[in-house]
Amino acid sequence: MMQRERSQYIDSTREFEEMLKTSGEQHYVLRLYVTGTTLRSAKAIETIRALCDDYLAGHYELTVVDIYQQPTAVQADQIIAAPTLVKSEPLPHKRLIGDLSDRDRILVGLDLSHETLEHGEDDE
Amino acid sequence: MAKVKKSLPVLKKAPTGIDGFDQITNGGVPQGRPTLVCGSAGCGKSLFAVEFLIRGAMEFGEPGVLMTFEETADDIRKNVASLGFDVDKLIAEKKLVIDHVKVDRAEIEENGEYDLEGLFIRLGYAIQSIGAKRVVLDTIETLFSGLSNQAVLRSELRRLFYWLKERGMTTVITGERGEGQLTRQGLEEYVSDCVILLDHRVIGQISTRRLRVVKYRGTTHGTNEYPFLIDEEGISVLPITASGLDYEVSNERISSGVDGLDEMLGGDGYYRGSTVLLSGTAGTGKSSVAAQLARATCARGERCMYFSFEESPAQIQRNMRSIGVDLAPYVKKGTLEFHSTRPTVFGLEMHLVRMHKLIEDFQPSVVIIDPVSNMQNAGTLEESTNMLIRMVDYLRKNNILGFMVSLSGGGKAVEATEEGLSSIVDTWLLLRDVETNGERNRLLYILKSRGMAHSNQVREFLITSQGLKLVEAYLGAEGVLTGSARVAQEARNAKDLRKTEDEVARKKLAYEHRRRATEAQIEALRAGLMAEEEEFLRAVEAEQARLQRISTDREAMSRSRGLASESTAPKRRR
């Protein structure tokens, strides 16, 4: 997949967009902090898993943290609300608070532009 | 009845350890309940909260959790290091946990439903890790700027307060003051059991910090505004008891340091713990009287504190040396302390708090305030009167002699002080100057002195290089004679006295002469008498001798007639 993309370099604009894409395809480190098995937690987990599979397949790392089980992680990651999705890589840091019910806003929040989506769809 | 009363549950209070605050609230903040400390920026609310926590950990064995939303742990550490608190040590000893909650709006995006469970877990974990009893949340409204779902925040914070209450945490939350209400969100004051309002007001370019307990469920509390101070030892609140007229009084006397003055005050000076006001116009030597008192106090081995609002300590000492009062040794020894400030440096309340603190630390037996009259520069006349009355109350309660110097303005009645202090002082000395014969002389008299026989006389008050002297003033036809007039009168009197003495001597001499003359006469008469007596005796003798001779002659005649034996019979018959 990567090689196919590289071969498509044509002009500088295209190159720039490609670079954006490759940066977008950089390794994503996501952590989702949830509170046990509440409805809200389940919904958030489900949403983000689906979304990651759709957009970041192969280059993401999603950890689901139950804050009841790991209270120390809460302080370290400056969590106040639950559920919270923390994107620590790539920069900038971002945290999405809530049960992630708005899919479009997650994409904006995670810097996953629609081009990536289109590209992903092209892929299939 | 009493038993029933005793068994009623009394609201437990957690001492804050903040100077004076526990007195106002009769014990501190409500234990196991939330307390809101609110105020505008820079009013000291965070410091209040942090001090509550640290003192709780250090002095009352109650570990605490500080959840800070604004400052980092490092900031807090630095801030309180200046107050002498070692945060690191407390953290190492597991007495304190600082958790900085970062709420960065730029990073956060809201997406759907959420709760603040993360905050609860953090707090719960921190509390559990050290067995905390106290919690500080500084300032939760930061959450409102970071998160936009007001409904969730409000219900979650409400839940947080109940959660803390359930766990029996004595909580202090801070809140920025909002418009028309105590906090911006108008939430904290309703869920808190105690609300403390801090205020930082500037009146006439002078700022004063004040504290007021707005609400305190289930207990009585002082409702006044209390001034407070933030200094190198943290916050001190000044508990001004509304009417502290229940102090003990002392019968002990303290020398005024001026011999003549002690005599005027019944011979022993002022009462210990009383209040003395010395008023007078400019240049009448008020400060000198104060300095003499300071010296006398220190010479007795007691402590004296001198608050000066006009002169610097060095200036006072130099000036007093010129009249033979050397205060430097006592300053060096530490029994005399000078504190010089301009009245306008800070507000009256601050002055009061500061003076309280200094007095508390130094424990003097005499406090001199020189002068009280310019205190109103730092506020209004009414305020300065109030402040001084409270000062007097405080001094009396602590059995400290308060010596207040007041400058009375020229042209005004000297018997009225501007400060309206006249009725609260125990002893009132008045210094005034009289201008006669081209010179100005000082007079001192006692306007009043409660509870002691005192002189009603006006004395002339001399400032000499050996200190102060009180000289009995002469009362002449034109009034009191002072200065050169008095000296002239003294000379005249001395002359008169001499004249009288001469007269007496002369009279005595004359009498002596007369006595001697009389005695001589008596002698002469006696001599004459003796001569007469002698003469008389001699005459008696001569007569007797003559009679003897006659009888002898007759015997001799009869014998010669031969009728010596019978001669007597015919003679008798005859």
XYZ file of C-alpha atoms in Angstrom:
698
model
C 0.000 0.000 0.000
C 2.768 2.353 0.951
C 4.728 1.637 -2.186
C 1.761 2.234 -4.425
C 1.250 5.620 -2.860
C 4.891 6.593 -3.263
C 4.809 5.806 -6.968
C 1.949 8.244 -7.433
C 4.068 11.330 -6.758
C 3.433 13.732 -9.660
C 3.731 17.411 -8.743
C 4.515 19.412 -5.664
C 0.896 19.913 -4.654
C 0.266 16.280 -5.029
C 3.466 15.590 -3.181
C 2.386 17.860 -0.345
C -0.955 16.167 -0.099
C 0.764 12.837 -0.143
C 2.994 13.945 2.661
C -0.043 14.983 4.587
C -1.456 11.570 3.976
C 1.693 9.795 4.968
C 1.781 11.915 8.102
C -1.853 11.011 8.569
C -0.858 7.461 8.178
C 1.799 7.839 10.771
C 1.458 5.662 13.758
C -1.575 6.639 15.784
C -1.415 6.111 19.510
C -4.832 6.337 21.055
C -5.978 5.634 24.535
C -9.570 5.460 25.516
C -10.342 5.893 29.167
C -13.627 4.402 30.195
C -15.445 3.687 33.398
C -15.991 -0.006 33.593
C -18.781 -1.499 31.551
C -21.226 1.334 31.528
C -23.362 1.949 28.504
C -21.430 5.056 27.702
C -18.139 3.195 27.851
C -19.361 0.436 25.632
C -20.663 2.899 23.094
C -17.400 4.777 22.987
C -15.329 1.647 22.652
C -17.510 0.388 19.845
C -17.373 3.691 17.979
C -13.647 4.191 18.155
C -12.851 0.596 17.224
C -15.026 0.840 14.138
C -13.551 4.172 13.223
C -9.977 3.042 13.625
C -10.628 -0.004 11.497
C -12.095 2.209 8.828
C -9.461 4.864 8.729
C -6.336 3.753 10.473
C -6.208 0.103 9.744
C -2.735 -1.197 10.344
C -1.156 1.920 11.781
C -2.831 2.578 15.009
C -2.547 1.443 18.547
C -5.648 1.701 20.654
C -5.551 0.993 24.343
C -8.726 0.901 26.338
C -8.110 1.801 29.949
C -10.638 1.153 32.644
C -9.965 3.957 35.087
C -11.494 2.002 37.937
C -8.805 -0.576 37.416
C -5.915 1.794 36.855
C -6.427 4.935 38.918
C -2.782 6.019 38.611
C -3.091 6.310 34.842
C -5.817 8.873 35.338
C -3.519 11.360 36.965
C -0.648 10.696 34.601
C -2.814 11.347 31.573
C -4.700 14.284 33.097
C -8.081 12.648 32.769
C -11.017 14.441 34.296
C -13.980 13.191 32.348
C -15.043 9.786 31.187
C -15.022 8.533 28.560
C -11.965 10.355 27.209
C -10.089 9.505 24.080
C -6.511 10.702 24.126
C -4.489 10.996 20.983
C -0.853 11.226 22.028
C 0.619 10.521 18.606
C 0.887 12.111 16.156
C 1.104 15.618 17.571
C -0.739 17.716 18.505
C -2.200 16.085 21.565
C -5.899 15.888 21.471
C -8.483 14.634 23.855
C -12.032 13.908 22.968
C -14.432 13.906 25.838
C -17.721 12.074 25.659
C -19.230 8.878 24.361
C -18.070 9.743 20.805
C -21.566 9.830 19.405
C -20.681 12.296 16.653
C -18.580 10.457 14.144
C -17.796 13.480 11.972
C -16.480 15.389 14.928
C -14.212 12.541 15.891
C -12.678 12.675 12.438
C -12.089 16.394 12.764
C -10.815 15.933 16.252
C -8.359 13.256 15.235
C -7.255 15.131 12.119
C -8.555 12.390 9.896
C -9.611 14.450 6.923
C -12.171 13.355 4.405
C -9.479 12.849 1.801
C -8.123 10.072 3.890
C -11.571 8.621 4.008
C -11.867 8.849 0.223
C -8.470 7.355 -0.139
C -9.458 4.575 2.192
C -12.563 3.994 0.091
C -10.448 4.011 -3.058
C -8.356 1.374 -1.490
C -11.241 -0.994 -1.164
C -32.220 20.434 80.504
C -28.498 20.627 80.576
C -28.201 16.942 79.887
C -30.460 17.168 76.887
C -28.415 20.021 75.568
C -25.223 18.118 75.991
C -26.453 15.106 74.129
C -27.414 17.159 71.096
C -24.967 16.662 68.287
C -22.749 19.662 67.946
C -21.298 20.610 64.613
C -17.718 19.500 64.655
C -15.145 21.905 63.403
C -11.771 21.402 61.891
C -9.209 23.974 62.974
C -7.514 25.717 60.098
C -4.489 26.838 62.045
C -4.825 30.198 60.391
C -4.115 32.910 62.888
C -7.333 34.353 64.217
C -9.676 32.591 61.843
C -10.437 29.810 64.251
C -11.415 32.369 66.873
C -13.902 34.059 64.561
C -15.572 30.810 63.653
C -15.288 29.310 67.124
C -13.106 26.493 65.971
C -12.535 26.520 62.257
C -14.341 25.262 59.189
C -17.072 22.605 59.412
C -15.515 19.197 59.685
C -16.317 16.779 56.923
C -18.156 19.390 54.908
C -17.329 21.716 52.081
C -16.382 25.319 52.677
C -16.195 27.888 49.960
C -13.561 30.587 50.027
C -14.379 33.156 47.424
C -13.123 36.523 46.359
C -11.760 38.443 43.455
C -8.340 37.969 41.948
C -5.450 38.430 44.314
C -7.501 38.365 47.473
C -5.571 35.441 48.913
C -8.123 32.671 48.563
C -5.678 30.129 47.206
C -3.273 30.933 49.981
C -6.059 30.487 52.502
C -6.890 27.083 51.083
C -3.299 25.944 50.883
C -2.521 27.150 54.373
C -5.563 25.294 55.661
C -4.241 22.138 54.076
C -0.621 22.450 55.074
C -1.350 23.491 58.633
C -3.823 20.659 58.857
C -1.108 18.227 57.843
C 1.583 19.780 59.996
C -0.286 20.832 63.110
C -3.396 18.720 63.327
C -2.247 15.428 61.857
C -4.781 15.530 59.074
C -3.248 14.688 55.709
C -4.614 16.586 52.784
C -5.080 16.495 49.062
C -4.625 19.609 47.032
C -6.300 19.436 43.701
C -5.207 22.471 41.822
C -6.670 23.489 38.514
C -4.630 26.588 37.922
C -1.189 26.342 39.375
C 1.141 23.428 38.955
C 2.560 21.537 41.893
C 5.815 23.340 41.322
C 4.130 26.738 41.477
C 2.486 25.820 44.755
C 5.760 24.579 46.134
C 7.449 27.858 45.329
C 4.565 29.955 46.555
C 4.425 28.410 49.976
C 8.173 28.040 50.360
C 8.212 31.777 51.002
C 5.922 31.099 53.964
C 8.322 28.549 55.357
C 6.378 25.445 54.398
C 8.331 22.547 52.991
C 5.915 20.923 50.593
C 8.340 18.279 49.412
C 8.862 17.051 52.913
C 5.130 16.792 53.476
C 4.715 14.901 50.248
C 7.546 12.539 51.153
C 5.985 11.966 54.560
C 2.715 11.128 52.855
C 0.940 14.015 54.472
C 0.162 15.860 51.313
C -0.701 15.085 47.746
C -0.734 17.747 45.096
C -2.602 16.880 41.959
C -2.520 19.416 39.217
C -5.511 19.022 36.961
C -4.761 20.464 33.580
C -7.752 21.605 31.643
C -6.569 22.763 28.258
C -9.364 24.058 26.137
C -7.300 23.782 22.966
C -6.752 20.080 23.402
C -10.239 19.221 24.424
C -13.098 18.477 22.175
C -16.451 17.386 23.443
C -18.220 14.636 21.736
C -21.341 13.238 23.251
C -22.246 12.425 26.785
C -19.711 12.266 29.555
C -19.268 12.562 33.280
C -16.425 13.682 35.539
C -15.683 10.242 36.837
C -12.019 10.777 36.018
C -11.873 13.570 38.545
C -13.600 11.449 41.165
C -11.198 8.605 40.643
C -8.161 10.838 40.820
C -9.405 12.433 43.972
C -10.465 9.131 45.454
C -7.121 7.617 44.697
C -5.208 10.553 46.154
C -7.332 10.507 49.308
C -6.855 6.804 49.707
C -3.103 6.888 49.128
C -2.425 9.043 52.213
C -5.586 8.615 54.231
C -6.475 12.228 53.692
C -8.930 14.100 55.878
C -8.775 17.395 54.063
C -9.277 18.309 50.457
C -8.740 21.568 48.646
C -10.119 22.241 45.200
C -8.547 25.330 43.706
C -10.435 26.519 41.593
C -13.109 24.260 40.174
C -14.570 26.889 37.945
C -11.599 26.365 35.660
C -13.580 23.335 34.571
C -16.263 25.641 33.287
C -13.842 27.360 31.002
C -12.482 24.075 29.730
C -15.715 22.218 29.269
C -18.807 23.637 27.738
C -21.563 21.322 28.879
C -22.823 23.379 31.792
C -25.581 20.973 32.704
C -23.182 18.078 33.085
C -20.648 20.146 34.984
C -23.174 21.472 37.434
C -24.687 18.129 38.194
C -21.271 16.503 38.403
C -19.897 19.117 40.755
C -22.947 18.779 42.922
C -22.282 15.067 42.954
C -18.639 15.757 43.804
C -19.597 17.745 46.883
C -21.900 15.029 48.146
C -19.254 12.493 47.371
C -16.701 14.432 49.444
C -19.213 14.902 52.227
C -19.965 11.215 52.248
C -16.318 10.485 52.726
C -16.142 12.961 55.564
C -13.612 15.182 53.841
C -13.191 18.629 55.248
C -13.103 20.442 51.964
C -12.147 23.948 51.032
C -12.998 25.059 47.550
C -12.050 28.378 46.139
C -14.102 30.427 43.773
C -13.663 33.575 41.798
C -16.156 36.195 42.717
C -18.893 36.701 40.145
C -21.097 39.624 39.388
C -24.013 39.899 41.729
C -23.220 36.603 43.356
C -20.436 35.100 45.338
C -19.067 32.885 42.592
C -19.228 33.014 38.842
C -21.235 29.857 38.538
C -23.452 30.557 41.502
C -23.136 26.929 42.401
C -20.471 26.549 45.022
C -22.094 28.791 47.606
C -25.218 26.648 47.684
C -23.504 23.364 48.102
C -21.064 24.667 50.700
C -21.892 24.662 54.379
C -19.654 27.597 55.054
C -18.864 30.510 52.831
C -15.964 32.825 53.480
C -15.654 35.947 51.454
C -12.277 37.555 51.019
C -12.015 41.067 49.828
C -9.258 43.354 48.786
C -10.454 46.909 48.823
C -8.699 50.077 47.955
C -9.932 53.223 49.573
C -7.980 56.389 49.090
C -5.118 54.507 47.467
C -4.719 52.305 50.487
C -5.626 48.682 50.223
C -7.053 46.585 52.966
C -7.772 42.903 52.963
C -10.917 41.819 54.686
C -12.545 38.552 55.490
C -16.186 37.858 56.214
C -17.988 34.683 57.076
C -21.052 34.962 54.872
C -22.664 31.733 55.843
C -21.997 28.991 58.286
C -24.650 26.357 58.599
C -25.466 25.178 62.057
C -23.285 27.456 64.091
C -22.905 30.996 65.245
C -20.096 33.011 63.836
C -18.801 36.520 63.773
C -20.552 38.408 61.009
C -18.275 41.384 60.835
C -15.670 42.039 58.274
C -12.339 41.203 59.742
C -9.166 42.650 58.384
C -6.482 40.192 57.569
C -2.887 40.248 56.657
C -0.704 38.174 54.424
C 2.871 38.213 55.530
C 5.835 35.895 55.728
C 3.950 33.646 58.135
C 0.838 33.283 56.057
C -2.577 34.689 56.746
C -3.508 36.301 60.020
C -7.013 37.370 60.682
C -7.683 39.866 63.368
C -10.486 38.738 65.603
C -12.029 41.894 66.814
C -14.335 41.024 69.589
C -17.317 43.290 69.449
C -17.173 44.480 73.034
C -14.320 43.210 75.070
C -15.099 44.952 78.321
C -14.503 41.984 80.562
C -10.805 42.186 81.138
C -9.036 41.901 84.446
C -7.506 44.987 85.933
C -4.278 45.371 87.766
C -3.543 47.406 90.856
C 0.124 47.414 90.111
C 1.677 50.704 89.236
C 4.251 51.469 86.615
C 6.543 54.437 86.848
C 6.111 57.047 84.171
C 9.840 57.545 84.067
C 9.471 61.196 85.017
C 9.893 61.705 88.761
C 7.711 64.715 89.132
C 4.996 63.070 87.094
C 4.883 60.015 89.296
C 4.363 62.310 92.240
C 1.521 64.019 90.480
C -0.042 60.622 89.855
C -0.285 59.781 93.495
C 3.395 58.985 93.766
C 3.537 55.694 91.876
C 2.833 56.355 88.222
C 0.317 54.723 85.923
C -1.644 51.550 86.517
C -0.291 48.534 84.709
C -2.500 47.749 81.770
C -4.137 51.140 81.703
C -4.303 53.491 78.791
C -2.547 56.805 78.874
C -3.134 59.584 76.443
C -0.672 62.403 76.164
C -1.885 65.206 74.028
C -0.306 68.470 73.239
C 0.506 70.917 70.536
C 3.575 70.656 68.376
C 6.913 70.859 70.119
C 5.651 70.416 73.626
C 7.861 67.416 74.288
C 5.366 64.613 73.886
C 7.808 62.163 72.405
C 10.256 62.912 75.174
C 7.732 61.816 77.784
C 7.185 58.662 75.776
C 10.909 58.011 75.551
C 11.309 58.437 79.295
C 8.593 55.866 79.798
C 10.337 53.514 77.398
C 13.589 53.898 79.250
C 12.008 53.394 82.656
C 10.220 50.271 81.415
C 13.354 48.766 79.956
C 15.397 49.711 82.995
C 12.983 47.621 85.063
C 13.771 44.715 82.777
C 10.407 44.744 81.034
C 9.770 44.992 77.342
C 8.571 48.033 75.538
C 7.368 48.406 71.992
C 7.489 51.782 70.344
C 5.347 52.367 67.270
C 6.382 55.511 65.554
C 4.432 56.996 62.709
C 6.551 60.055 62.181
C 10.152 59.440 63.012
C 12.570 56.676 62.222
C 14.036 54.639 65.091
C 17.450 56.185 64.566
C 15.988 59.655 64.622
C 14.121 59.026 67.848
C 17.207 57.615 69.489
C 19.369 60.512 68.405
C 16.852 63.072 69.531
C 16.366 61.413 72.870
C 20.081 61.167 73.477
C 20.156 64.949 73.317
C 17.997 65.100 76.407
C 20.024 62.440 78.150
C 17.784 59.494 77.408
C 19.906 56.800 75.815
C 17.709 54.068 74.396
C 20.320 52.311 72.275
C 21.435 49.798 74.958
C 17.878 48.554 75.364
C 17.413 48.224 71.654
C 20.605 46.220 71.534
C 19.488 44.103 74.456
C 16.236 43.424 72.710
C 13.905 44.778 75.355
C 12.962 47.790 73.299
C 11.633 47.504 69.805
C 10.940 50.340 67.429
C 8.584 50.013 64.520
C 8.416 52.996 62.271
C 6.008 53.188 59.400
C 4.169 55.867 57.579
C 0.484 55.726 58.374
C -0.310 55.751 54.693
C 1.750 52.657 53.935
C -1.307 50.531 54.400
C -4.842 50.736 55.649
C -5.790 51.166 59.263
C -6.917 47.608 59.549
C -3.603 46.448 58.294
C -1.879 48.653 60.822
C -4.005 47.133 63.504
C -3.344 43.589 62.379
C 0.325 44.265 62.055
C 0.540 45.849 65.466
C -1.372 42.956 66.992
C 0.994 40.521 65.461
C 4.078 42.379 66.565
C 2.740 42.783 70.070
C 1.762 39.138 70.215
C 5.247 38.111 69.209
C 7.127 40.534 71.424
C 4.933 40.432 74.536
C 5.777 43.900 75.800
C 4.389 45.397 78.993
C 4.298 48.878 77.545
C 3.260 49.897 74.058
C 3.848 53.419 72.849
C 2.033 54.762 69.828
C 3.512 58.014 68.655
C 1.395 59.674 67.434
C -2.137 58.395 67.096
C -3.307 61.632 65.601
C -2.013 61.051 62.114
C -3.580 57.629 61.810
C -6.500 59.228 60.135
C -4.256 59.894 57.164
C -4.739 56.225 56.425
C -8.502 56.402 56.600
C -11.265 58.555 57.845
C -11.435 60.051 61.288
C -14.159 57.647 62.292
C -12.179 54.663 61.127
C -9.082 55.729 62.949
C -11.098 56.214 66.133
C -12.537 52.750 65.755
C -9.171 51.303 65.132
C -7.669 52.960 68.186
C -10.526 51.863 70.388
C -9.948 48.304 69.269
C -6.271 48.723 69.887
C -6.979 49.975 73.393
C -9.297 47.038 74.017
C -6.659 44.649 72.889
C -3.957 46.226 75.031
C -6.139 46.273 78.110
C -7.128 42.700 77.645
C -3.489 41.742 77.583
C -2.649 43.943 80.536
C -0.340 46.108 78.490
C 0.086 49.766 79.257
C -0.860 51.710 76.185
C 0.760 55.083 75.893
C -0.684 57.121 73.078
C 0.663 60.395 71.948
C -1.698 62.742 70.237
C -0.922 65.953 68.502
C -3.660 68.476 69.021
C -4.009 70.972 66.292
C -3.368 74.591 66.999
C -6.433 76.694 67.502
C -8.586 73.824 68.606
C -9.624 73.103 72.099
C -6.778 71.217 73.683
C -9.125 69.332 75.936
C -10.710 67.610 72.962
C -8.801 65.070 70.998
C -9.739 64.650 67.415
C -9.691 60.946 67.804
C -12.434 61.002 70.372
C -10.209 58.995 72.628
C -10.785 61.070 75.692
C -13.504 58.877 77.083
C -11.695 55.591 76.721
C -8.347 56.512 78.199
C -7.631 56.074 81.882
C -5.066 58.766 82.304
C -4.916 61.855 80.223
C -1.943 64.130 80.382
C -1.971 67.427 78.656
C 1.062 69.336 77.539
C 0.627 72.866 76.422
C 2.762 75.861 75.914
C 2.250 79.338 77.243
C 3.695 82.312 75.576
C 4.619 85.095 77.937
C 7.295 87.745 78.039
C 8.582 86.755 74.640
C 9.181 83.133 75.463
C 7.351 79.881 75.183
C 7.163 77.606 78.118
C 5.715 74.171 78.548
C 3.120 73.203 81.059
C 1.908 69.797 82.013
C -1.191 68.846 83.827
C -3.309 65.828 84.411
C -6.742 66.190 82.950
C -7.883 62.936 84.394
C -6.538 59.815 85.913
C -9.014 57.173 86.826
C -8.718 55.381 90.091
C -5.941 57.344 91.688
C -5.438 60.520 93.632
C -3.757 62.898 91.292
C -2.493 66.392 91.457
C -4.721 69.135 90.183
C -1.791 71.442 89.737
C -0.195 72.722 86.639
C 3.493 71.984 86.537
C 6.093 73.555 84.434
C 7.696 71.010 82.231
C 11.394 71.450 81.552
C 13.371 69.587 78.935
C 16.947 69.566 80.101
C 20.015 67.739 78.919
C 19.488 65.375 81.841
C 15.995 64.475 80.890
C 12.654 65.897 81.799
C 11.915 67.802 84.921
C 8.706 68.967 86.407
C 8.879 72.171 88.366
C 6.116 73.567 90.461
C 4.768 76.520 88.630
C 4.301 79.810 90.401
C 0.916 81.256 90.624
C 1.097 84.969 90.387
C -1.370 87.746 89.969
C -1.394 87.355 86.213
C -1.743 83.590 86.349
C 0.827 80.897 86.212
C 4.381 82.099 86.035
C 6.734 80.135 83.887
C 10.165 80.395 82.419
C 12.060 83.582 83.148
C 9.073 85.037 84.899
C 9.195 82.107 87.252
C 12.947 82.546 87.704
C 12.450 86.229 88.431
C 9.734 85.380 90.874
C 11.986 82.838 92.486
C 14.718 85.445 92.831
C 12.248 87.902 94.254
C 11.051 85.351 96.680
C 14.588 84.538 97.691
C 15.241 88.208 98.291
C 12.109 88.507 100.317
C 13.147 85.547 102.303
C 16.545 87.021 102.977
C 14.966 90.248 104.052
C 12.724 88.468 106.443
C 15.621 86.552 107.805
C 17.534 89.780 108.392
C 14.580 91.247 110.148
C 14.264 88.281 112.393
C 17.935 88.363 113.196
C 17.747 92.027 113.972
C 14.746 91.537 116.172
C 16.433 88.739 117.913
C 19.444 90.864 118.570
C 17.306 93.677 119.903
C 15.519 91.297 122.147
C 18.796 89.958 123.344
C 19.897 93.437 124.225
C 16.730 94.141 126.068
C 16.935 90.885 127.858
C 20.429 91.565 128.911
C 19.548 95.061 130.042
C 16.659 93.744 132.019
C 18.794 91.081 133.531
C 21.336 93.697 134.491
C 18.580 95.698 136.102
C 17.392 92.668 137.930
C 20.939 92.106 139.114
C 21.236 95.656 140.310
C 17.965 95.476 142.159
C 18.875 92.205 143.664
C 22.179 93.676 144.780
C 20.327 96.611 146.338
C 17.992 94.238 148.020
C 20.834 92.256 149.396
C 22.465 95.390 150.649
C 19.261 96.360 152.333
C 18.895 92.949 153.825
C 22.381 93.097 155.168
C 21.708 96.477 156.583
C 18.581 95.216 158.149
C 20.213 92.206 159.683
C 22.937 94.353 160.965
C 20.381 96.658 162.530
C 18.612 93.721 164.117
C 21.845 92.494 165.496
C 22.760 95.870 166.821
C 19.413 96.153 168.481
C 19.745 92.810 170.075
C 23.191 93.684 171.218
C 21.820 96.909 172.692
C 19.043 95.059 174.505
C 21.591 92.594 175.811
C 23.693 95.361 176.956
C 20.785 97.044 178.786
C 19.901 93.887 180.638
C 23.493 93.261 181.510
C 23.809 96.748 182.674
C 20.738 96.442 184.874
C 21.997 93.259 186.443
C 25.279 94.786 187.065
C 23.507 97.746 188.683
C 21.359 95.604 190.974
C 24.263 93.489 191.871
C 26.101 96.543 192.714
C 23.125 97.504 195.013
C 23.513 94.131 196.795
C 20.248 92.731 196.138
C 21.385 90.396 193.657
C 19.238 87.371 194.789
C 16.011 89.289 195.447
C 16.407 91.803 192.923
C 14.243 89.921 190.458
C 11.198 89.672 192.750
C 10.605 93.342 193.325
C 11.317 93.842 189.716
C 8.617 91.374 188.723
C 6.220 92.882 191.138
C 6.694 96.110 189.641
